[in-house]
């Protein structure tokens, strides 16, 4: 009694599947490495902007331990830990950045680039010094995030734009100033790449990076 499966056909199908799997791994790893390189270049650009404005701040990757520390920080109102790493899969890549003025995270944002729809999805953005009027990050975190997102989108072929996911209702007007429009049926805000580029250009014209238009 036999299984009815030709051994040569089985071997050929196995080899084909293995090659397809290896090809997928190679493409994914290559894309992931390229995205990471683009993020690193974006960090350099944002740091140069910060330095030119004389803010005395630093921007860098937000690591897993810092996600946890944000979730325990009494100044944080968002559930950072809940968003890590649930949005990582084969069609997405994460970019989580922090802004510091000392050793502590004073502002951060988490965005996910979706290969499927060619958009950055901004899930989390939070300033921990928003009540400190004298802090150099005050009133600038969204501007820095837009600079970063626009630069990152510019480095990826055929990028379409960016979404803000489930925006705080109290901040919809604030995000409107940066070119985002609200889509009530999806509870997101959207800005296309050309709009973001225009907004980024306007931000960079301001020596202090404050947006008050």
C-alpha atoms as an extended CHARMM CRD file, in Angstrom:
* protein
*
       213  EXT
         1         1  UNK       CA              0.0000000000        0.0000000000        0.0000000000  PROA      1               0.0000000000
         2         2  UNK       CA              1.3550000000        3.3980000000       -0.9320000000  PROA      2               0.0000000000
         3         3  UNK       CA              0.4750000000        6.9600000000       -0.1040000000  PROA      3               0.0000000000
         4         4  UNK       CA             -0.1330000000        7.8390000000       -3.7430000000  PROA      4               0.0000000000
         5         5  UNK       CA              2.5040000000       10.6040000000       -3.5960000000  PROA      5               0.0000000000
         6         6  UNK       CA              5.3400000000       10.2920000000       -6.0560000000  PROA      6               0.0000000000
         7         7  UNK       CA              8.6390000000       10.6470000000       -4.2100000000  PROA      7               0.0000000000
         8         8  UNK       CA             10.1900000000       12.7090000000       -7.0090000000  PROA      8               0.0000000000
         9         9  UNK       CA              7.2100000000       15.1060000000       -7.0250000000  PROA      9               0.0000000000
        10        10  UNK       CA              7.3650000000       15.3920000000       -3.2510000000  PROA      10              0.0000000000
        11        11  UNK       CA             11.0730000000       16.1790000000       -3.3300000000  PROA      11              0.0000000000
        12        12  UNK       CA             10.6000000000       18.7680000000       -6.0750000000  PROA      12              0.0000000000
        13        13  UNK       CA              7.7110000000       20.4490000000       -4.2360000000  PROA      13              0.0000000000
        14        14  UNK       CA              9.7300000000       20.4800000000       -1.0230000000  PROA      14              0.0000000000
        15        15  UNK       CA             12.6930000000       22.1010000000       -2.7600000000  PROA      15              0.0000000000
        16        16  UNK       CA             10.3900000000       24.6860000000       -4.3780000000  PROA      16              0.0000000000
        17        17  UNK       CA              8.7440000000       25.5470000000       -1.0470000000  PROA      17              0.0000000000
        18        18  UNK       CA             12.1250000000       25.7660000000        0.6660000000  PROA      18              0.0000000000
        19        19  UNK       CA             13.4270000000       28.1260000000       -2.0040000000  PROA      19              0.0000000000
        20        20  UNK       CA             10.3080000000       30.2850000000       -1.7430000000  PROA      20              0.0000000000
        21        21  UNK       CA             10.6640000000       30.4060000000        2.0390000000  PROA      21              0.0000000000
        22        22  UNK       CA             14.3620000000       31.2790000000        1.8050000000  PROA      22              0.0000000000
        23        23  UNK       CA             13.5850000000       33.9550000000       -0.7770000000  PROA      23              0.0000000000
        24        24  UNK       CA             10.9400000000       35.4460000000        1.5350000000  PROA      24              0.0000000000
        25        25  UNK       CA             13.3710000000       35.4450000000        4.4750000000  PROA      25              0.0000000000
        26        26  UNK       CA             16.0410000000       37.1280000000        2.3390000000  PROA      26              0.0000000000
        27        27  UNK       CA             13.6330000000       39.7960000000        1.0750000000  PROA      27              0.0000000000
        28        28  UNK       CA             12.2540000000       40.4390000000        4.5440000000  PROA      28              0.0000000000
        29        29  UNK       CA             15.6740000000       40.6380000000        6.1780000000  PROA      29              0.0000000000
        30        30  UNK       CA             16.9840000000       42.8790000000        3.4010000000  PROA      30              0.0000000000
        31        31  UNK       CA             13.9750000000       45.1790000000        3.6730000000  PROA      31              0.0000000000
        32        32  UNK       CA             14.2580000000       45.2070000000        7.4560000000  PROA      32              0.0000000000
        33        33  UNK       CA             17.9520000000       46.0810000000        7.3120000000  PROA      33              0.0000000000
        34        34  UNK       CA             17.2530000000       48.8250000000        4.7760000000  PROA      34              0.0000000000
        35        35  UNK       CA             14.4550000000       50.2310000000        6.9310000000  PROA      35              0.0000000000
        36        36  UNK       CA             16.7130000000       50.2130000000        9.9870000000  PROA      36              0.0000000000
        37        37  UNK       CA             19.3890000000       52.0440000000        7.9950000000  PROA      37              0.0000000000
        38        38  UNK       CA             16.8150000000       54.6230000000        6.8790000000  PROA      38              0.0000000000
        39        39  UNK       CA             15.7300000000       55.1180000000       10.4910000000  PROA      39              0.0000000000
        40        40  UNK       CA             19.3290000000       55.6490000000       11.5640000000  PROA      40              0.0000000000
        41        41  UNK       CA             19.7830000000       58.2500000000        8.8410000000  PROA      41              0.0000000000
        42        42  UNK       CA             16.5550000000       59.9440000000        9.9520000000  PROA      42              0.0000000000
        43        43  UNK       CA             17.8320000000       60.1030000000       13.5260000000  PROA      43              0.0000000000
        44        44  UNK       CA             20.9540000000       61.8710000000       12.2830000000  PROA      44              0.0000000000
        45        45  UNK       CA             18.8320000000       64.4070000000       10.3770000000  PROA      45              0.0000000000
        46        46  UNK       CA             16.5610000000       65.0920000000       13.3600000000  PROA      46              0.0000000000
        47        47  UNK       CA             19.5610000000       65.4620000000       15.6810000000  PROA      47              0.0000000000
        48        48  UNK       CA             21.0840000000       67.9870000000       13.2990000000  PROA      48              0.0000000000
        49        49  UNK       CA             17.8310000000       69.9640000000       13.3230000000  PROA      49              0.0000000000
        50        50  UNK       CA             17.7490000000       69.8690000000       17.1340000000  PROA      50              0.0000000000
        51        51  UNK       CA             21.3780000000       70.9780000000       17.3780000000  PROA      51              0.0000000000
        52        52  UNK       CA             20.8640000000       73.8080000000       14.8900000000  PROA      52              0.0000000000
        53        53  UNK       CA             17.9630000000       75.0820000000       17.0010000000  PROA      53              0.0000000000
        54        54  UNK       CA             20.1700000000       74.9110000000       20.1080000000  PROA      54              0.0000000000
        55        55  UNK       CA             17.6550000000       72.8860000000       22.1060000000  PROA      55              0.0000000000
        56        56  UNK       CA             20.1690000000       70.7630000000       24.0170000000  PROA      56              0.0000000000
        57        57  UNK       CA             18.1610000000       67.5960000000       23.3540000000  PROA      57              0.0000000000
        58        58  UNK       CA             19.0910000000       64.1860000000       21.9830000000  PROA      58              0.0000000000
        59        59  UNK       CA             17.1080000000       61.7770000000       19.8330000000  PROA      59              0.0000000000
        60        60  UNK       CA             17.7150000000       58.0150000000       19.6880000000  PROA      60              0.0000000000
        61        61  UNK       CA             16.0310000000       54.6340000000       19.4200000000  PROA      61              0.0000000000
        62        62  UNK       CA             13.5490000000       53.7270000000       22.1550000000  PROA      62              0.0000000000
        63        63  UNK       CA             14.4210000000       50.2740000000       23.4590000000  PROA      63              0.0000000000
        64        64  UNK       CA             12.2900000000       47.6030000000       25.1180000000  PROA      64              0.0000000000
        65        65  UNK       CA             13.3680000000       48.4990000000       28.6500000000  PROA      65              0.0000000000
        66        66  UNK       CA             12.3460000000       52.0950000000       28.0160000000  PROA      66              0.0000000000
        67        67  UNK       CA              8.9330000000       50.9380000000       26.8490000000  PROA      67              0.0000000000
        68        68  UNK       CA              8.5510000000       49.3230000000       30.2540000000  PROA      68              0.0000000000
        69        69  UNK       CA              9.8270000000       52.3840000000       32.1000000000  PROA      69              0.0000000000
        70        70  UNK       CA              7.3400000000       54.5710000000       30.2180000000  PROA      70              0.0000000000
        71        71  UNK       CA              4.5190000000       52.2840000000       31.2850000000  PROA      71              0.0000000000
        72        72  UNK       CA              5.5590000000       52.7830000000       34.9260000000  PROA      72              0.0000000000
        73        73  UNK       CA              6.2600000000       56.5010000000       34.6900000000  PROA      73              0.0000000000
        74        74  UNK       CA              3.5700000000       58.4540000000       36.5620000000  PROA      74              0.0000000000
        75        75  UNK       CA              3.9380000000       61.2850000000       34.0460000000  PROA      75              0.0000000000
        76        76  UNK       CA              2.9330000000       58.9660000000       31.1940000000  PROA      76              0.0000000000
        77        77  UNK       CA             -0.7710000000       58.7160000000       30.3990000000  PROA      77              0.0000000000
        78        78  UNK       CA             -0.4630000000       56.2070000000       27.5360000000  PROA      78              0.0000000000
        79        79  UNK       CA             -0.1520000000       52.4370000000       27.6600000000  PROA      79              0.0000000000
        80        80  UNK       CA              3.2110000000       52.0990000000       25.9500000000  PROA      80              0.0000000000
        81        81  UNK       CA              3.8660000000       48.5010000000       26.9440000000  PROA      81              0.0000000000
        82        82  UNK       CA              0.6110000000       47.3990000000       25.3370000000  PROA      82              0.0000000000
        83        83  UNK       CA              1.8520000000       48.5060000000       21.9350000000  PROA      83              0.0000000000
        84        84  UNK       CA              5.1380000000       46.6020000000       22.0210000000  PROA      84              0.0000000000
        85        85  UNK       CA              5.6140000000       44.4420000000       19.9980000000  PROA      85              0.0000000000
        86        86  UNK       CA              2.1050000000       43.6170000000       18.7680000000  PROA      86              0.0000000000
        87        87  UNK       CA              2.3560000000       45.4610000000       15.4750000000  PROA      87              0.0000000000
        88        88  UNK       CA              5.4890000000       43.7020000000       14.2710000000  PROA      88              0.0000000000
        89        89  UNK       CA              4.8910000000       41.1640000000       11.5150000000  PROA      89              0.0000000000
        90        90  UNK       CA              6.2200000000       40.3970000000        8.0790000000  PROA      90              0.0000000000
        91        91  UNK       CA              4.4830000000       43.3600000000        6.4620000000  PROA      91              0.0000000000
        92        92  UNK       CA              5.4920000000       46.0100000000        9.0090000000  PROA      92              0.0000000000
        93        93  UNK       CA              8.5680000000       47.6220000000       10.5090000000  PROA      93              0.0000000000
        94        94  UNK       CA              8.6690000000       49.7040000000       13.6680000000  PROA      94              0.0000000000
        95        95  UNK       CA             10.3700000000       53.0160000000       14.3260000000  PROA      95              0.0000000000
        96        96  UNK       CA             10.3130000000       53.9850000000       17.9980000000  PROA      96              0.0000000000
        97        97  UNK       CA             12.2550000000       57.1190000000       18.9010000000  PROA      97              0.0000000000
        98        98  UNK       CA             12.9040000000       58.9270000000       22.1760000000  PROA      98              0.0000000000
        99        99  UNK       CA             13.8920000000       62.5000000000       22.9760000000  PROA      99              0.0000000000
       100       100  UNK       CA             15.9970000000       63.1530000000       26.0500000000  PROA      100             0.0000000000
       101       101  UNK       CA             17.4430000000       66.2190000000       27.7150000000  PROA      101             0.0000000000
       102       102  UNK       CA             19.2490000000       64.2960000000       30.4220000000  PROA      102             0.0000000000
       103       103  UNK       CA             19.2850000000       60.5800000000       31.1440000000  PROA      103             0.0000000000
       104       104  UNK       CA             15.5000000000       60.2890000000       31.2060000000  PROA      104             0.0000000000
       105       105  UNK       CA             13.0520000000       59.8440000000       28.3460000000  PROA      105             0.0000000000
       106       106  UNK       CA             11.1920000000       63.1440000000       28.1060000000  PROA      106             0.0000000000
       107       107  UNK       CA              9.2770000000       62.4720000000       24.9240000000  PROA      107             0.0000000000
       108       108  UNK       CA              8.7560000000       59.5270000000       22.6000000000  PROA      108             0.0000000000
       109       109  UNK       CA              6.8030000000       58.2710000000       19.6270000000  PROA      109             0.0000000000
       110       110  UNK       CA              6.1350000000       54.9020000000       18.0440000000  PROA      110             0.0000000000
       111       111  UNK       CA              5.3530000000       54.5330000000       14.3660000000  PROA      111             0.0000000000
       112       112  UNK       CA              4.9390000000       51.4490000000       12.2150000000  PROA      112             0.0000000000
       113       113  UNK       CA              5.6840000000       51.4020000000        8.4850000000  PROA      113             0.0000000000
       114       114  UNK       CA              3.3100000000       49.1320000000        6.5970000000  PROA      114             0.0000000000
       115       115  UNK       CA              4.7300000000       47.6290000000        3.4300000000  PROA      115             0.0000000000
       116       116  UNK       CA              1.1840000000       46.7710000000        2.3550000000  PROA      116             0.0000000000
       117       117  UNK       CA             -0.2090000000       50.2990000000        2.2400000000  PROA      117             0.0000000000
       118       118  UNK       CA              3.0560000000       52.3130000000        2.0450000000  PROA      118             0.0000000000
       119       119  UNK       CA              2.1270000000       54.4030000000        5.0850000000  PROA      119             0.0000000000
       120       120  UNK       CA              3.6420000000       55.2060000000        8.4290000000  PROA      120             0.0000000000
       121       121  UNK       CA              1.1390000000       54.5920000000       11.2250000000  PROA      121             0.0000000000
       122       122  UNK       CA              1.7760000000       56.7470000000       14.2810000000  PROA      122             0.0000000000
       123       123  UNK       CA              0.3910000000       54.8160000000       17.2450000000  PROA      123             0.0000000000
       124       124  UNK       CA              1.9290000000       56.6310000000       20.1880000000  PROA      124             0.0000000000
       125       125  UNK       CA              3.3220000000       60.1150000000       20.7590000000  PROA      125             0.0000000000
       126       126  UNK       CA              3.7490000000       61.5760000000       24.2030000000  PROA      126             0.0000000000
       127       127  UNK       CA              5.6330000000       64.3810000000       25.8960000000  PROA      127             0.0000000000
       128       128  UNK       CA              6.4050000000       63.8600000000       29.5660000000  PROA      128             0.0000000000
       129       129  UNK       CA              7.2750000000       67.5400000000       30.0280000000  PROA      129             0.0000000000
       130       130  UNK       CA              4.1900000000       69.1210000000       28.4840000000  PROA      130             0.0000000000
       131       131  UNK       CA              3.3850000000       70.9170000000       31.7450000000  PROA      131             0.0000000000
       132       132  UNK       CA              6.8760000000       72.4420000000       32.0010000000  PROA      132             0.0000000000
       133       133  UNK       CA              6.7010000000       75.6700000000       29.9960000000  PROA      133             0.0000000000
       134       134  UNK       CA             10.4500000000       76.2170000000       30.2820000000  PROA      134             0.0000000000
       135       135  UNK       CA             11.4760000000       72.8220000000       28.8980000000  PROA      135             0.0000000000
       136       136  UNK       CA             13.0030000000       72.9450000000       25.3860000000  PROA      136             0.0000000000
       137       137  UNK       CA             10.7820000000       70.0580000000       24.2430000000  PROA      137             0.0000000000
       138       138  UNK       CA              7.6290000000       71.9320000000       25.1990000000  PROA      138             0.0000000000
       139       139  UNK       CA              5.5490000000       72.5450000000       22.0750000000  PROA      139             0.0000000000
       140       140  UNK       CA              8.0590000000       70.8390000000       19.7850000000  PROA      140             0.0000000000
       141       141  UNK       CA              7.5380000000       67.0660000000       19.9870000000  PROA      141             0.0000000000
       142       142  UNK       CA              4.9480000000       66.8650000000       17.2000000000  PROA      142             0.0000000000
       143       143  UNK       CA              7.1360000000       69.0560000000       14.9970000000  PROA      143             0.0000000000
       144       144  UNK       CA             10.0960000000       66.7500000000       15.5670000000  PROA      144             0.0000000000
       145       145  UNK       CA              7.9170000000       63.7020000000       14.8750000000  PROA      145             0.0000000000
       146       146  UNK       CA              6.7000000000       65.2020000000       11.5910000000  PROA      146             0.0000000000
       147       147  UNK       CA             10.2790000000       66.0100000000       10.5560000000  PROA      147             0.0000000000
       148       148  UNK       CA             11.2810000000       62.4310000000       11.3340000000  PROA      148             0.0000000000
       149       149  UNK       CA              8.3000000000       60.8060000000        9.6260000000  PROA      149             0.0000000000
       150       150  UNK       CA              8.6540000000       62.9270000000        6.4900000000  PROA      150             0.0000000000
       151       151  UNK       CA             12.3640000000       62.2110000000        6.2190000000  PROA      151             0.0000000000
       152       152  UNK       CA             11.7550000000       58.4930000000        6.7120000000  PROA      152             0.0000000000
       153       153  UNK       CA              8.9740000000       58.3890000000        4.1150000000  PROA      153             0.0000000000
       154       154  UNK       CA             11.2370000000       60.2240000000        1.6610000000  PROA      154             0.0000000000
       155       155  UNK       CA             13.8040000000       57.4420000000        1.9630000000  PROA      155             0.0000000000
       156       156  UNK       CA             11.3030000000       54.6910000000        1.0400000000  PROA      156             0.0000000000
       157       157  UNK       CA             10.2210000000       54.3270000000       -2.5750000000  PROA      157             0.0000000000
       158       158  UNK       CA              6.5340000000       54.9140000000       -3.3690000000  PROA      158             0.0000000000
       159       159  UNK       CA              5.5970000000       56.0090000000        0.1580000000  PROA      159             0.0000000000
       160       160  UNK       CA              2.0960000000       57.4630000000        0.3040000000  PROA      160             0.0000000000
       161       161  UNK       CA              1.7790000000       59.2640000000        3.6300000000  PROA      161             0.0000000000
       162       162  UNK       CA              1.1090000000       58.8520000000        7.3330000000  PROA      162             0.0000000000
       163       163  UNK       CA             -1.7480000000       58.0340000000        9.6800000000  PROA      163             0.0000000000
       164       164  UNK       CA             -2.2410000000       59.0150000000       13.3100000000  PROA      164             0.0000000000
       165       165  UNK       CA             -4.1120000000       56.1180000000       14.8720000000  PROA      165             0.0000000000
       166       166  UNK       CA             -6.9440000000       56.8490000000       17.3300000000  PROA      166             0.0000000000
       167       167  UNK       CA             -5.9000000000       60.4460000000       18.0150000000  PROA      167             0.0000000000
       168       168  UNK       CA             -6.7780000000       62.0630000000       21.3190000000  PROA      168             0.0000000000
       169       169  UNK       CA             -9.9550000000       64.0640000000       20.5800000000  PROA      169             0.0000000000
       170       170  UNK       CA             -8.4400000000       67.0420000000       22.3960000000  PROA      170             0.0000000000
       171       171  UNK       CA             -5.4510000000       67.0100000000       20.0210000000  PROA      171             0.0000000000
       172       172  UNK       CA             -7.2250000000       66.7430000000       16.6730000000  PROA      172             0.0000000000
       173       173  UNK       CA             -7.0450000000       70.5200000000       16.2110000000  PROA      173             0.0000000000
       174       174  UNK       CA             -3.3560000000       70.4300000000       17.1030000000  PROA      174             0.0000000000
       175       175  UNK       CA             -2.6110000000       67.7420000000       14.5090000000  PROA      175             0.0000000000
       176       176  UNK       CA             -4.6350000000       69.6720000000       11.9100000000  PROA      176             0.0000000000
       177       177  UNK       CA             -1.8950000000       72.3080000000       12.0790000000  PROA      177             0.0000000000
       178       178  UNK       CA              0.5540000000       69.7040000000       10.8050000000  PROA      178             0.0000000000
       179       179  UNK       CA             -1.4880000000       68.7820000000        7.7450000000  PROA      179             0.0000000000
       180       180  UNK       CA             -3.4540000000       65.8610000000        9.1700000000  PROA      180             0.0000000000
       181       181  UNK       CA             -7.1720000000       65.6020000000        8.4740000000  PROA      181             0.0000000000
       182       182  UNK       CA             -9.5550000000       63.5490000000       10.5900000000  PROA      182             0.0000000000
       183       183  UNK       CA            -11.4040000000       60.5350000000        9.1850000000  PROA      183             0.0000000000
       184       184  UNK       CA            -14.2140000000       59.9430000000       11.6430000000  PROA      184             0.0000000000
       185       185  UNK       CA            -15.3610000000       56.6230000000       10.1830000000  PROA      185             0.0000000000
       186       186  UNK       CA            -11.9240000000       55.1030000000       10.8920000000  PROA      186             0.0000000000
       187       187  UNK       CA            -10.9320000000       57.2480000000       13.8900000000  PROA      187             0.0000000000
       188       188  UNK       CA             -7.6250000000       58.1300000000       12.2560000000  PROA      188             0.0000000000
       189       189  UNK       CA             -5.9630000000       61.2470000000       10.8970000000  PROA      189             0.0000000000
       190       190  UNK       CA             -4.1710000000       61.2450000000        7.5640000000  PROA      190             0.0000000000
       191       191  UNK       CA             -1.6500000000       63.3680000000        5.7120000000  PROA      191             0.0000000000
       192       192  UNK       CA             -0.1960000000       62.5050000000        2.3300000000  PROA      192             0.0000000000
       193       193  UNK       CA              3.5190000000       62.7150000000        1.6370000000  PROA      193             0.0000000000
       194       194  UNK       CA              3.3150000000       65.9880000000       -0.3150000000  PROA      194             0.0000000000
       195       195  UNK       CA              1.4370000000       67.6600000000        2.5250000000  PROA      195             0.0000000000
       196       196  UNK       CA              3.9510000000       66.4150000000        5.0820000000  PROA      196             0.0000000000
       197       197  UNK       CA              6.8150000000       67.6500000000        2.9340000000  PROA      197             0.0000000000
       198       198  UNK       CA              5.2560000000       71.1140000000        2.7890000000  PROA      198             0.0000000000
       199       199  UNK       CA              4.6630000000       71.1550000000        6.5400000000  PROA      199             0.0000000000
       200       200  UNK       CA              8.1970000000       69.9440000000        7.2250000000  PROA      200             0.0000000000
       201       201  UNK       CA              9.5610000000       72.7380000000        5.0500000000  PROA      201             0.0000000000
       202       202  UNK       CA              7.5480000000       75.3150000000        7.0070000000  PROA      202             0.0000000000
       203       203  UNK       CA              8.7520000000       73.9070000000       10.3310000000  PROA      203             0.0000000000
       204       204  UNK       CA             12.3870000000       74.0250000000        9.2540000000  PROA      204             0.0000000000
       205       205  UNK       CA             12.0120000000       77.6890000000        8.3110000000  PROA      205             0.0000000000
       206       206  UNK       CA             11.3810000000       78.4640000000       11.9780000000  PROA      206             0.0000000000
       207       207  UNK       CA             14.6060000000       78.7480000000       13.9570000000  PROA      207             0.0000000000
       208       208  UNK       CA             12.9340000000       77.6650000000       17.2020000000  PROA      208             0.0000000000
       209       209  UNK       CA             10.8790000000       74.8300000000       15.6080000000  PROA      209             0.0000000000
       210       210  UNK       CA              7.7200000000       76.0170000000       17.3650000000  PROA      210             0.0000000000
       211       211  UNK       CA              4.5290000000       75.7300000000       15.3630000000  PROA      211             0.0000000000
       212       212  UNK       CA              2.0090000000       78.4640000000       16.1500000000  PROA      212             0.0000000000
       213       213  UNK       CA              0.3760000000       79.0930000000       12.7690000000  PROA      213             0.0000000000
